[in-house]
Coordinates of C-alpha atoms and ligand atoms in Angstrom, one line a residue:
M1 CA 16.0 -35.2 16.7
Q2 CA 17.4 -31.9 17.7
K3 CA 15.4 -28.9 16.6
K4 CA 17.2 -26.4 14.4
K5 CA 18.0 -23.3 16.3
S6 CA 16.2 -20.2 15.1
N7 CA 18.6 -17.7 13.5
N8 CA 16.6 -14.9 15.1
N9 CA 17.9 -15.5 18.5
N10 CA 20.4 -12.6 18.6
R11 CA 18.2 -10.1 16.7
I12 CA 16.0 -7.5 18.3
S13 CA 12.3 -8.2 17.9
N14 CA 10.3 -5.2 16.9
F15 CA 8.0 -5.9 19.8
Q16 CA 10.7 -6.4 22.4
K17 CA 9.8 -3.3 24.3
Q18 CA 6.2 -3.2 23.4
D19 CA 5.2 -6.7 23.4
V20 CA 1.9 -7.5 25.1
N21 CA 1.6 -11.0 26.1
H22 CA -1.9 -11.5 27.1
K23 CA -1.2 -14.4 29.4
H24 CA 1.2 -12.6 31.6
K25 CA 1.0 -9.0 30.7
Q26 CA 4.0 -7.1 31.6
N27 CA 4.2 -3.4 31.9
M28 CA 7.5 -2.7 30.1
T29 CA 9.2 0.4 31.3
K30 CA 12.6 1.9 30.9
V31 CA 14.5 5.0 31.4
N32 CA 16.2 6.2 28.2
N33 CA 18.3 9.4 28.1
G34 CA 16.4 10.8 31.1
V35 CA 13.1 9.9 29.6
F36 CA 10.9 7.5 31.6
I37 CA 9.0 5.4 29.1
Y38 CA 6.1 3.3 30.3
M39 CA 3.0 1.7 28.9
D40 CA 0.4 1.1 31.5
V41 CA -0.8 2.1 34.9
L42 CA 2.0 1.6 37.5
S43 CA 1.9 1.1 41.3
V44 CA 3.8 3.4 43.6
S45 CA 6.3 0.7 44.3
E46 CA 6.8 -0.2 40.6
L47 CA 7.4 3.4 39.7
A48 CA 9.7 4.0 42.6
K49 CA 11.8 1.0 41.6
Q50 CA 12.0 2.2 38.0
L51 CA 13.1 5.7 39.0
G52 CA 15.5 4.4 41.6
L53 CA 13.5 6.0 44.4
N54 CA 12.2 4.8 47.7
P55 CA 8.4 4.3 47.6
S56 CA 8.1 6.5 50.7
D57 CA 9.6 9.4 48.7
I58 CA 6.7 9.2 46.3
I59 CA 4.2 8.8 49.1
K60 CA 5.6 11.8 50.9
Y61 CA 5.8 13.9 47.8
L62 CA 2.2 13.2 46.8
F63 CA 0.9 13.9 50.2
M64 CA 2.9 17.1 50.9
E65 CA 2.8 18.7 47.4
K66 CA -0.4 17.3 45.9
K67 CA -2.5 16.4 49.0
I68 CA -3.0 12.9 47.6
M69 CA -2.9 10.0 50.0
V70 CA -1.5 6.8 48.5
N71 CA 0.0 3.6 49.7
I72 CA 2.8 1.5 48.2
N73 CA 0.3 -0.5 46.2
S74 CA -1.8 2.3 44.9
Q75 CA -2.1 2.5 41.1
L76 CA -1.0 5.8 39.7
D77 CA -2.8 7.5 36.8
D78 CA -0.9 9.1 33.9
D79 CA -1.1 12.7 35.3
T80 CA 0.3 11.6 38.6
I81 CA 3.1 9.5 37.0
G82 CA 3.9 12.6 34.9
E83 CA 4.1 14.9 37.9
I84 CA 6.3 12.5 39.8
C85 CA 8.7 12.1 36.9
L86 CA 9.0 15.8 36.4
N87 CA 9.5 16.4 40.1
Y88 CA 12.4 13.9 40.1
G89 CA 13.9 15.3 36.9
Y90 CA 12.7 12.9 34.3
D91 CA 10.8 13.6 31.1
F92 CA 8.2 10.9 30.6
K93 CA 6.4 9.3 27.7
K94 CA 3.6 6.8 27.7
E95 CA 3.8 4.4 24.8
K96 CA 0.9 2.9 23.0
V97 CA 0.3 -0.8 23.5
V98 CA 0.3 -2.4 20.1
A99 CA -0.9 -5.9 19.5
K100 CA 1.3 -8.0 17.3
E101 CA -1.2 -8.2 14.5
R102 CA -1.2 -4.4 14.1
F103 CA 2.5 -4.2 13.5
E104 CA 2.1 -1.2 11.3
E105 CA 1.4 0.9 14.3
I106 CA 4.4 0.1 16.4
E107 CA 6.8 2.9 17.1
I108 CA 10.3 1.7 16.7
H109 CA 12.9 2.9 19.2
D110 CA 16.5 2.0 18.3
D111 CA 19.3 2.4 20.6
P112 CA 21.5 5.1 18.9
K113 CA 24.5 2.8 19.1
D114 CA 22.8 0.3 16.9
L115 CA 22.0 2.8 14.2
V116 CA 23.9 2.8 10.9
E117 CA 23.6 5.0 7.8
R118 CA 21.2 3.7 5.2
P119 CA 20.8 4.6 1.5
P120 CA 18.1 7.1 0.6
V121 CA 15.1 5.8 -1.2
V122 CA 14.3 8.0 -4.2
V123 CA 11.2 8.2 -6.4
I124 CA 10.9 10.0 -9.7
M125 CA 7.7 11.9 -10.5
G126 CA 6.5 14.5 -12.9
H127 CA 4.3 15.2 -15.9
V128 CA 3.8 12.6 -18.7
D129 CA 6.5 12.7 -21.4
H130 CA 8.8 14.9 -19.3
G131 CA 11.3 12.2 -19.3
K132 CA 10.8 10.2 -16.1
T133 CA 11.3 6.8 -17.7
T134 CA 14.3 8.0 -19.6
L135 CA 15.8 9.3 -16.4
I136 CA 15.1 6.0 -14.6
D137 CA 16.7 4.1 -17.4
T138 CA 19.7 6.4 -17.8
I139 CA 20.5 6.2 -14.1
R140 CA 20.0 2.5 -14.1
D141 CA 22.3 1.9 -17.0
S142 CA 24.7 4.7 -16.1
H143 CA 28.4 4.2 -15.7
V144 CA 28.7 1.0 -13.7
A145 CA 30.5 1.8 -10.5
E146 CA 33.3 -0.4 -9.1
G147 CA 31.8 -3.0 -6.9
E148 CA 28.5 -3.0 -8.8
A149 CA 27.6 -6.3 -10.4
G150 CA 27.3 -4.9 -13.9
L151 CA 24.2 -3.9 -15.7
I152 CA 20.9 -4.6 -13.9
T153 CA 19.4 -7.7 -15.4
Q154 CA 15.8 -7.6 -14.2
Q155 CA 13.2 -5.0 -13.3
I156 CA 11.9 -5.6 -9.9
G157 CA 10.3 -2.3 -9.2
A158 CA 13.3 -0.8 -7.6
Y159 CA 17.1 -0.9 -7.9
Q160 CA 20.2 0.3 -6.1
K161 CA 23.1 2.2 -7.6
D162 CA 26.5 2.3 -6.0
I163 CA 28.1 5.7 -6.3
G164 CA 31.6 5.6 -5.1
G165 CA 30.8 3.2 -2.3
K166 CA 27.5 4.9 -1.3
K167 CA 24.3 3.5 -2.4
I168 CA 21.0 5.1 -3.6
T169 CA 17.8 3.1 -3.9
F170 CA 15.5 4.1 -6.8
L171 CA 11.9 3.1 -7.1
D172 CA 11.6 2.5 -10.8
T173 CA 7.8 2.9 -11.2
P174 CA 7.6 6.3 -12.8
G175 CA 4.7 8.7 -12.0
H176 CA 3.0 9.3 -8.8
E177 CA 0.2 6.7 -9.1
A178 CA 2.2 4.1 -7.3
F179 CA 3.5 6.6 -4.9
T180 CA 0.0 7.8 -4.1
A181 CA -1.4 4.4 -3.8
M182 CA 1.2 3.4 -1.3
R183 CA 0.8 6.6 0.6
A184 CA -3.0 6.1 0.6
R185 CA -2.3 2.8 2.3
G186 CA -0.3 4.5 5.0
A187 CA 3.1 3.4 3.7
S188 CA 5.8 6.0 3.3
V189 CA 8.8 4.5 1.7
T190 CA 10.6 7.4 0.0
D191 CA 13.0 9.9 1.3
I192 CA 13.6 12.0 -1.7
A193 CA 11.4 12.9 -4.7
L194 CA 13.0 13.9 -8.0
I195 CA 10.4 16.1 -9.8
V196 CA 11.1 16.0 -13.5
V197 CA 10.0 19.1 -15.5
A198 CA 10.8 19.3 -19.2
A199 CA 12.6 22.5 -20.1
D200 CA 10.6 22.8 -23.3
D201 CA 7.2 22.3 -21.7
G202 CA 7.3 23.7 -18.2
V203 CA 5.0 23.2 -15.2
M204 CA 2.0 21.0 -16.3
P205 CA -0.9 19.6 -14.3
Q206 CA 0.9 16.4 -13.2
T207 CA 3.9 18.5 -12.2
K208 CA 1.7 20.3 -9.8
E209 CA 0.2 17.0 -8.6
A210 CA 3.6 15.5 -8.1
L211 CA 4.7 18.5 -6.1
D212 CA 1.6 18.4 -4.0
H213 CA 2.1 14.7 -3.2
A214 CA 5.8 15.2 -2.4
K215 CA 5.1 18.2 -0.2
A216 CA 2.2 16.4 1.6
S217 CA 4.4 13.4 2.4
G218 CA 7.2 15.5 3.7
V219 CA 9.9 14.1 1.5
E220 CA 12.9 16.1 0.3
I221 CA 12.3 17.5 -3.2
I222 CA 15.0 17.9 -5.9
V223 CA 13.8 19.6 -9.1
C224 CA 15.3 18.2 -12.3
I225 CA 14.8 20.5 -15.3
N226 CA 15.1 17.9 -18.1
K227 CA 15.6 18.1 -21.8
I228 CA 18.0 21.0 -21.6
D229 CA 19.6 19.8 -24.8
K230 CA 16.6 20.8 -26.8
P231 CA 16.8 24.0 -28.8
T232 CA 13.4 25.0 -27.5
A233 CA 14.4 24.6 -23.9
N234 CA 13.7 27.6 -21.7
I235 CA 15.1 27.0 -18.3
E236 CA 14.3 30.5 -16.9
K237 CA 10.7 30.1 -17.9
V238 CA 10.5 26.8 -16.0
K239 CA 12.1 28.3 -12.9
N240 CA 9.6 31.2 -13.0
E241 CA 6.7 28.8 -13.3
L242 CA 8.0 26.7 -10.5
A243 CA 8.5 29.7 -8.3
N244 CA 4.8 30.5 -8.9
E245 CA 4.1 27.2 -7.4
G246 CA 6.1 28.0 -4.3
I247 CA 9.1 26.1 -5.5
I248 CA 11.8 28.7 -5.5
P249 CA 15.3 27.8 -6.8
E250 CA 18.0 27.7 -4.2
E251 CA 20.0 30.3 -6.1
W252 CA 17.2 32.8 -5.6
D253 CA 16.6 32.0 -2.0
P254 CA 19.6 30.2 -0.4
Q255 CA 17.7 29.8 2.9
N256 CA 14.4 28.2 1.9
G257 CA 15.0 27.5 -1.8
Y258 CA 14.9 24.1 -3.4
I259 CA 17.7 22.3 -5.2
F260 CA 17.3 22.6 -9.0
K261 CA 19.4 20.4 -11.3
E262 CA 19.6 21.0 -15.1
I263 CA 19.9 17.7 -16.9
S264 CA 19.3 15.8 -20.1
A265 CA 18.2 12.3 -19.4
K266 CA 18.5 11.4 -23.0
Q267 CA 21.9 13.0 -23.7
K268 CA 23.1 12.0 -20.2
I269 CA 24.0 15.5 -19.2
G270 CA 24.2 16.3 -15.5
I271 CA 23.4 12.8 -14.4
D272 CA 26.5 12.3 -12.3
E273 CA 26.0 15.7 -10.6
L274 CA 22.4 14.7 -9.9
L275 CA 23.5 11.5 -8.2
E276 CA 26.1 13.4 -6.2
T277 CA 23.4 15.9 -5.1
I278 CA 21.1 13.0 -4.0
L279 CA 23.9 11.7 -1.8
E280 CA 24.5 15.2 -0.3
V281 CA 20.9 15.6 0.4
S282 CA 20.6 12.2 2.0
D283 CA 23.8 12.9 4.1
A284 CA 22.1 16.0 5.4
M285 CA 19.0 14.0 6.2
E286 CA 21.1 11.6 8.4
L287 CA 19.0 8.6 7.3
K288 CA 19.7 5.7 9.7
A289 CA 18.4 2.3 10.5
N290 CA 19.2 -0.6 12.8
P291 CA 20.3 -3.7 10.9
K292 CA 20.3 -5.8 14.1
R293 CA 16.5 -5.7 14.3
L294 CA 14.2 -8.2 12.6
G295 CA 13.3 -6.8 9.2
L296 CA 10.3 -4.7 8.4
G297 CA 9.2 -2.7 5.4
T298 CA 6.8 -2.4 2.5
V299 CA 5.9 -4.3 -0.6
I300 CA 6.7 -2.4 -3.8
E301 CA 5.4 -4.9 -6.3
A302 CA 3.9 -8.4 -6.2
S303 CA 2.9 -11.0 -8.7
L304 CA 2.2 -14.6 -9.2
D305 CA 5.0 -16.5 -10.9
K306 CA 4.2 -19.6 -12.9
N307 CA 7.1 -21.5 -11.4
E308 CA 7.9 -19.9 -8.1
G309 CA 4.4 -19.0 -6.9
P310 CA 3.6 -15.7 -5.2
K311 CA 6.5 -13.4 -5.1
A312 CA 7.0 -9.8 -4.0
T313 CA 9.5 -7.1 -4.3
I314 CA 9.9 -5.8 -0.8
L315 CA 11.8 -2.8 0.4
V316 CA 13.5 -3.4 3.8
Q317 CA 13.0 -0.1 5.7
N318 CA 14.6 -1.1 9.0
G319 CA 16.3 -4.2 10.3
T320 CA 17.4 -7.2 8.2
V321 CA 15.6 -9.9 6.4
N322 CA 17.3 -13.3 6.1
V323 CA 16.6 -16.3 4.1
S324 CA 14.5 -18.7 6.2
D325 CA 13.1 -15.8 8.2
H326 CA 9.4 -16.1 9.2
M327 CA 7.5 -13.1 8.3
V328 CA 4.1 -11.7 7.7
I329 CA 3.5 -9.8 4.5
G330 CA 0.2 -8.0 4.4
T331 CA -2.1 -10.9 5.5
S332 CA 0.2 -13.7 4.3
Y333 CA 2.7 -15.9 6.0
C334 CA 6.1 -16.2 4.4
K335 CA 9.0 -18.3 5.2
V336 CA 11.6 -16.7 3.0
R337 CA 12.7 -19.3 0.5
R338 CA 14.8 -17.2 -1.8
M339 CA 15.8 -13.6 -2.1
V340 CA 17.2 -12.2 -5.3
N341 CA 18.1 -8.6 -6.2
E342 CA 17.9 -6.7 -9.5
Y343 CA 21.0 -8.5 -10.8
K344 CA 19.3 -11.9 -10.3
K345 CA 21.8 -12.5 -7.6
S346 CA 20.6 -14.6 -4.6
L347 CA 21.1 -12.9 -1.3
K348 CA 21.3 -14.5 2.1
S349 CA 20.3 -11.3 3.8
A350 CA 18.9 -7.8 3.0
G351 CA 19.5 -4.8 5.2
P352 CA 17.9 -1.3 5.4
S353 CA 16.9 0.3 2.1
T354 CA 17.5 -2.8 0.1
P355 CA 14.9 -3.9 -2.4
V356 CA 14.7 -7.7 -2.9
V357 CA 12.3 -10.2 -4.5
V358 CA 11.2 -12.8 -2.0
T359 CA 9.5 -16.1 -2.6
G360 CA 7.9 -18.5 -0.2
I361 CA 4.8 -16.4 0.4
D362 CA 1.5 -18.2 0.8
E363 CA -0.5 -15.6 -1.2
V364 CA 0.2 -12.7 -3.5
P365 CA 0.4 -9.5 -1.4
V366 CA -0.5 -6.0 -2.7
A367 CA 1.8 -3.1 -3.3
G368 CA 1.9 -1.0 -0.2
D369 CA 1.4 -4.0 2.1
R370 CA 3.7 -3.9 5.2
F371 CA 5.8 -6.8 6.2
M372 CA 7.6 -7.8 9.4
V373 CA 9.8 -10.6 10.4
F374 CA 8.9 -12.5 13.6
Q375 CA 11.0 -14.5 16.0
D376 CA 9.5 -17.8 15.1
E377 CA 7.2 -19.5 12.7
K378 CA 4.3 -20.0 15.2
T379 CA 4.0 -16.3 16.0
A380 CA 4.3 -15.3 12.3
R381 CA 1.6 -17.8 11.4
E382 CA -0.7 -16.6 14.2
V383 CA -0.3 -13.0 13.2
A384 CA -0.9 -13.7 9.6
A385 CA -4.0 -15.7 10.4
K386 CA -5.3 -12.9 12.7
R387 CA -4.7 -10.3 10.1
K388 CA -6.5 -12.4 7.4
L389 CA -9.5 -12.8 9.7
E390 CA -9.5 -9.1 10.5
K391 CA -9.4 -8.2 6.9
R392 CA -12.2 -10.5 6.0
N393 CA -14.3 -9.2 8.8
E394 CA -13.6 -5.7 7.7
E395 CA -14.7 -6.5 4.2
L396 CA -17.8 -8.3 5.3
R397 CA -18.8 -5.7 7.9
P398 CA -22.0 -4.2 6.6
S399 CA -20.9 -0.8 5.7
S400 CA -22.8 2.2 6.8
T401 CA -22.3 3.7 3.4
L402 CA -25.0 3.8 0.8
S403 CA -25.8 2.0 -2.4
L404 CA -26.7 3.9 -5.5
D405 CA -30.4 3.6 -4.9
E406 CA -30.3 4.3 -1.2
I407 CA -28.3 7.5 -1.6
F408 CA -31.4 9.4 -2.7
A409 CA -33.6 8.2 0.1
Q410 CA -31.1 9.0 2.8
Q411 CA -29.4 11.8 1.0
K412 CA -30.9 14.5 3.2
E413 CA -30.0 12.9 6.5
S414 CA -26.6 11.6 5.5
E415 CA -23.7 13.9 5.9
Q416 CA -21.2 11.7 4.2
K417 CA -22.0 10.0 0.9
H418 CA -20.2 7.3 -0.9
I419 CA -20.5 5.1 -3.9
N420 CA -19.0 1.8 -2.9
V421 CA -17.0 0.1 -5.6
V422 CA -15.4 -3.3 -5.9
L423 CA -12.7 -3.0 -8.6
R424 CA -11.1 -5.7 -10.6
A425 CA -8.6 -5.1 -13.4
D426 CA -6.3 -7.2 -15.5
L427 CA -3.1 -5.7 -14.2
Q428 CA -1.9 -4.4 -10.8
G429 CA -0.8 -1.2 -12.7
S430 CA -4.3 -0.6 -14.0
V431 CA -5.7 -1.3 -10.5
E432 CA -3.5 1.4 -9.0
A433 CA -4.2 3.9 -11.8
L434 CA -8.0 3.3 -11.6
K435 CA -8.0 3.5 -7.8
S436 CA -6.2 6.8 -7.7
S437 CA -8.4 8.4 -10.4
L438 CA -11.6 7.1 -8.7
E439 CA -10.5 8.3 -5.3
K440 CA -10.0 11.7 -6.7
L441 CA -13.5 12.0 -7.9
S442 CA -15.8 14.1 -5.8
V443 CA -19.0 15.5 -6.8
E444 CA -20.5 17.9 -4.3
G445 CA -19.4 15.8 -1.3
I446 CA -20.1 12.4 -2.8
K447 CA -17.0 10.3 -3.1
V448 CA -16.0 6.9 -4.4
N449 CA -15.3 4.4 -1.7
I450 CA -13.2 1.6 -3.0
I451 CA -13.8 -1.4 -0.8
R452 CA -11.7 -3.8 -2.7
A453 CA -9.3 -3.3 -5.6
A454 CA -7.4 -6.2 -7.0
S455 CA -6.0 -7.6 -10.2
G456 CA -7.4 -10.8 -11.7
A457 CA -10.9 -12.1 -12.6
I458 CA -14.0 -11.1 -10.8
S459 CA -14.7 -13.7 -8.2
E460 CA -17.8 -14.9 -6.4
N461 CA -16.2 -13.5 -3.3
D462 CA -16.2 -10.1 -4.9
I463 CA -19.9 -10.4 -5.5
L464 CA -20.6 -11.3 -1.9
L465 CA -18.5 -8.4 -0.7
A466 CA -20.4 -6.1 -3.1
A467 CA -23.7 -7.5 -1.9
T468 CA -22.9 -7.0 1.8
S469 CA -21.7 -3.4 1.3
H470 CA -24.1 -2.3 -1.5
A471 CA -21.3 -1.9 -3.9
I472 CA -21.2 -1.9 -7.7
V473 CA -18.6 -4.2 -9.2
Y474 CA -16.4 -2.6 -11.9
G475 CA -14.4 -4.8 -14.2
F476 CA -11.6 -3.4 -16.2
N477 CA -10.3 -5.6 -19.1
V478 CA -11.8 -8.6 -17.2
R479 CA -15.0 -10.5 -17.7
P480 CA -17.0 -12.5 -15.2
D481 CA -17.6 -16.1 -16.0
A482 CA -21.1 -17.7 -15.9
L483 CA -20.9 -18.7 -12.3
V484 CA -20.0 -15.2 -11.2
R485 CA -22.8 -13.7 -13.4
Q486 CA -25.3 -16.1 -11.8
K487 CA -24.1 -15.1 -8.3
A488 CA -24.4 -11.5 -9.2
L489 CA -28.0 -12.1 -10.4
E490 CA -28.9 -13.9 -7.2
E491 CA -27.3 -11.2 -5.0
H492 CA -28.7 -8.3 -7.0
V493 CA -25.2 -7.0 -7.6
E494 CA -24.5 -4.9 -10.6
I495 CA -21.4 -5.7 -12.6
R496 CA -20.2 -3.0 -15.1
L497 CA -17.4 -3.7 -17.5
H498 CA -15.0 -1.3 -19.2
T499 CA -11.9 -1.3 -21.3
I500 CA -11.1 2.4 -21.2
I501 CA -10.1 4.0 -17.9
Y502 CA -11.6 7.3 -18.9
A503 CA -14.9 5.7 -19.8
L504 CA -15.1 4.0 -16.4
T505 CA -14.3 7.1 -14.4
E506 CA -16.6 9.2 -16.5
E507 CA -19.5 6.7 -16.0
I508 CA -19.1 6.9 -12.2
E509 CA -18.8 10.6 -12.3
K510 CA -22.0 10.9 -14.3
A511 CA -23.7 8.6 -11.8
M512 CA -22.5 10.8 -9.0
K513 CA -23.8 13.9 -10.8
G514 CA -27.1 12.2 -11.5
M515 CA -27.5 11.3 -7.9
L516 CA -27.3 14.9 -6.9
S517 CA -30.3 15.9 -9.0
P518 CA -32.6 12.9 -8.8
I519 CA -35.7 12.7 -10.9
E520 CA -38.9 13.2 -8.9
Q521 CA -41.3 10.4 -9.6
E522 CA -44.9 10.0 -8.6
V523 CA -45.8 6.8 -6.9
I524 CA -49.5 5.9 -6.4
L525 CA -50.1 4.8 -2.8
G526 CA -53.7 3.7 -3.1
N527 CA -57.4 4.6 -3.9
A528 CA -60.4 5.1 -1.8
E529 CA -64.1 5.4 -2.8
V530 CA -66.3 7.9 -1.2
R531 CA -69.3 6.0 0.2
Q532 CA -71.0 8.6 2.5
L533 CA -70.7 12.2 3.3
F534 CA -71.0 14.0 6.7
K535 CA -71.1 17.7 7.2
A536 CA -69.5 19.1 10.3
S537 CA -69.7 22.8 11.0
K538 CA -66.1 23.0 12.2
V539 CA -64.2 20.8 9.8
G540 CA -66.4 20.9 6.7
T541 CA -67.2 17.9 4.6
I542 CA -66.1 14.6 6.0
A543 CA -66.0 11.8 3.4
G544 CA -66.7 8.2 4.7
C545 CA -64.5 6.1 2.4
M546 CA -63.5 2.5 1.7
V547 CA -59.9 1.9 0.7
T548 CA -60.2 -0.2 -2.4
N549 CA -56.5 -0.8 -3.0
G550 CA -53.1 0.1 -1.5
Y551 CA -53.4 2.5 1.4
L552 CA -54.0 6.1 2.4
K553 CA -51.7 7.9 4.8
R554 CA -51.9 11.0 6.9
A555 CA -51.3 14.3 5.2
C556 CA -50.5 12.6 1.9
D557 CA -51.0 14.2 -1.5
I558 CA -54.3 13.3 -3.1
R559 CA -56.3 13.8 -6.3
L560 CA -60.1 13.8 -6.3
I561 CA -61.3 12.0 -9.4
R562 CA -64.9 12.2 -10.5
D563 CA -66.0 10.2 -13.6
G564 CA -62.4 9.8 -14.6
I565 CA -61.6 13.5 -14.4
V566 CA -59.3 15.1 -11.8
I567 CA -61.5 17.6 -10.0
Y568 CA -59.0 18.7 -7.3
T569 CA -55.4 18.2 -6.3
G570 CA -54.4 18.8 -2.8
K571 CA -53.6 17.1 0.6
L572 CA -55.5 15.2 3.2
A573 CA -56.4 17.3 6.1
S574 CA -57.4 14.5 8.4
L575 CA -57.6 10.7 8.4
R576 CA -59.6 8.8 11.0
R577 CA -60.9 5.4 11.8
G578 CA -63.9 5.8 14.1
K579 CA -63.0 8.7 16.4
D580 CA -59.2 8.2 16.2
D581 CA -56.7 9.9 14.0
V582 CA -54.6 7.3 12.3
A583 CA -51.4 7.4 10.3
K584 CA -52.4 4.9 7.7
V585 CA -55.5 3.0 6.5
N586 CA -55.0 -0.1 4.4
Q587 CA -57.1 -1.7 1.6
G588 CA -60.4 -3.2 2.8
F589 CA -60.8 -0.8 5.7
E590 CA -63.2 2.1 6.1
C591 CA -62.1 5.6 7.1
G592 CA -63.2 9.1 7.4
L593 CA -61.2 11.9 5.8
T594 CA -61.2 15.6 5.0
I595 CA -59.3 17.4 2.3
E596 CA -57.4 20.5 3.0
N597 CA -59.2 23.6 1.7
F598 CA -61.8 21.6 -0.2
N599 CA -65.3 20.6 0.7
D600 CA -67.0 19.8 -2.6
I601 CA -66.8 16.0 -2.2
K602 CA -69.5 13.8 -3.7
E603 CA -70.4 10.2 -3.2
N604 CA -68.6 7.8 -5.6
D605 CA -65.7 10.2 -6.0
I606 CA -62.4 8.4 -6.0
I607 CA -59.6 9.7 -3.8
E608 CA -56.2 8.8 -5.2
A609 CA -53.4 9.0 -2.8
Y610 CA -49.9 9.5 -4.1
E611 CA -46.4 10.5 -3.1
I612 CA -43.4 12.1 -4.8
Q613 CA -40.4 9.9 -4.6
Q614 CA -36.9 10.7 -5.8
V615 CA -35.2 8.2 -8.0
E616 CA -31.8 8.2 -9.6
R617 CA -31.3 9.4 -13.1
K618 CA -30.6 6.4 -15.3
Ligands
GDP701 P1 7.8 10.0 -19.1 O1 6.4 9.9 -19.7 O2 7.9 11.1 -18.2 O3 8.3 8.7 -18.6 O4 8.7 10.4 -20.4 P2 9.7 9.5 -21.2 O5 10.9 9.2 -20.4 O6 9.0 8.4 -21.9 O7 10.2 10.6 -22.3 C1 9.2 11.1 -23.2 C2 10.0 11.5 -24.5 O8 11.0 12.5 -24.2 C3 10.8 10.4 -25.1 O9 10.6 10.5 -26.5 C4 12.2 10.6 -24.7 O10 13.1 10.1 -25.6 C5 12.2 12.1 -24.6 N1 13.2 12.6 -23.7 C6 13.4 12.3 -22.4 N2 14.4 12.9 -21.9 C7 14.9 13.7 -22.8 C8 16.0 14.7 -22.9 O11 16.7 14.9 -21.9 N3 16.2 15.3 -24.1 C9 15.4 15.1 -25.2 N4 15.7 15.7 -26.2 N5 14.4 14.2 -25.1 C10 14.1 13.5 -24.0

């Protein structure tokens, strides 16, 4: 039977110029616009060939100018390659070698002739109740453009609008939780952020946060002053407040100012102008991508469908994804079975900036996961398997961070302190919200380190992970079953359950505060009975003792008890067995000891050794 030919044959692999095949490693090089790009050490002859020189030119140059003797087979280091390139009029760049399974790290270089314009990806952020959802809905249902399929029929986490033949992709999860969560995972998917500020309310805490996130991620910012239809709207006040945050309106500072748009999301005022502005901004940004490359991008949303199995809304950021493509999403393998858009229309292919729902994935991925199409099934499966293994090893790797208890003991030595948390919640939305609030917590240098956050029931695997990394398991609107509880008991893992986000974060915060001021607690180390006394002129009274329980240790705190009464509290000055100083004497052994600044020891006195230990506040 003839094998079906892969439809990827004519497309550019994302590893084409960076591929490292371990069996026959190739040092890929190329000269691009006068820039010599290479990846590994090169010999004189290899470099000469690439630069179109004679090897003897290089040998002569190095000898005459640099006093370096080489032969045709000598391997050149980076500095030398750089100098040779510059001498012969080339810029140079060494590219990182990236293994396939680390596909997030590859730098994509597209030939400028393959690049085409792509739609901007827009996110809407701002304070609660300022009208984000209303704006998203208004834009989504706004005047249906020609060529658009009609009203959007399903929410997939993102949608595209066609504005006179040009498209804009909107992420339709309002707020910055999702945006932050994705950014925290290293994914940057948006080009433009619309910051919604209600004209009757002005700059509020989440407005500032949204601005911080947008600025930090380097996206273009468009300010939307919303609710201008309200009688209480005060646009000038909002502008002043924003200016105080460093967001000066363009009209005040044409050079460095920001674009401000006055709108009413509810009354649909200024929406068309806003859309026009978004297109102008994106034109200026010259957003481009190469549809000829194998698709790559980021997961926007994912879930488990009763009928179709795992499915994910992916945003194609570069290249094209086709039905039947073999790709890796996060740690899962996927042969794209079906792709549908927000109009429930099946697509055969999806190009740059297109959000689509894909099915055919072997597990539910997580928002923020990256995906990449590979040339063939074998490679995609191998990469997915490697990534799965790596993730598992990562999770199981005993962490150097500390459990609640250990934090005290090691607090002084440790520079960085964490509370490790495994988080489970009923919905992906709650997971993201909890994650980002927990990650914000910081009490005098102690931070929450979330080692796993997922939706669904607490599993035995979660308990194992928590056990290996000294983490606490937090469940939000989920309850562990009997098996999981049993496992937690066996592994000494603490499970804490909550149904209110605020209560959960407050509890962790309290724990963190408690840890910083631990309670000091006395712990009795042991007792010794004074059996015999020796006087020594230099050291005073030496008590010959028998340790009757526990142990005594050098320089420990002691109490001298006589007939049940504490006579003296102090420290051991010396502790000996025979003639030797010792660190510790255990139960059942004799020893000689002296007490700092105290000589009035009597036979039959009891020496009680104790220590102050710090324990967490409960
Ligand atoms: P979000 O929390 O930022 O998503 O805010 P919503 O979109 O849910 O809006 C909060 C409230 O403000 C709702 O009652 C909306 O109807 C109302 N609202 C949103 N936009 C406008 C507007 O332009 N004008 C007026 N008058 N009300 C608005």
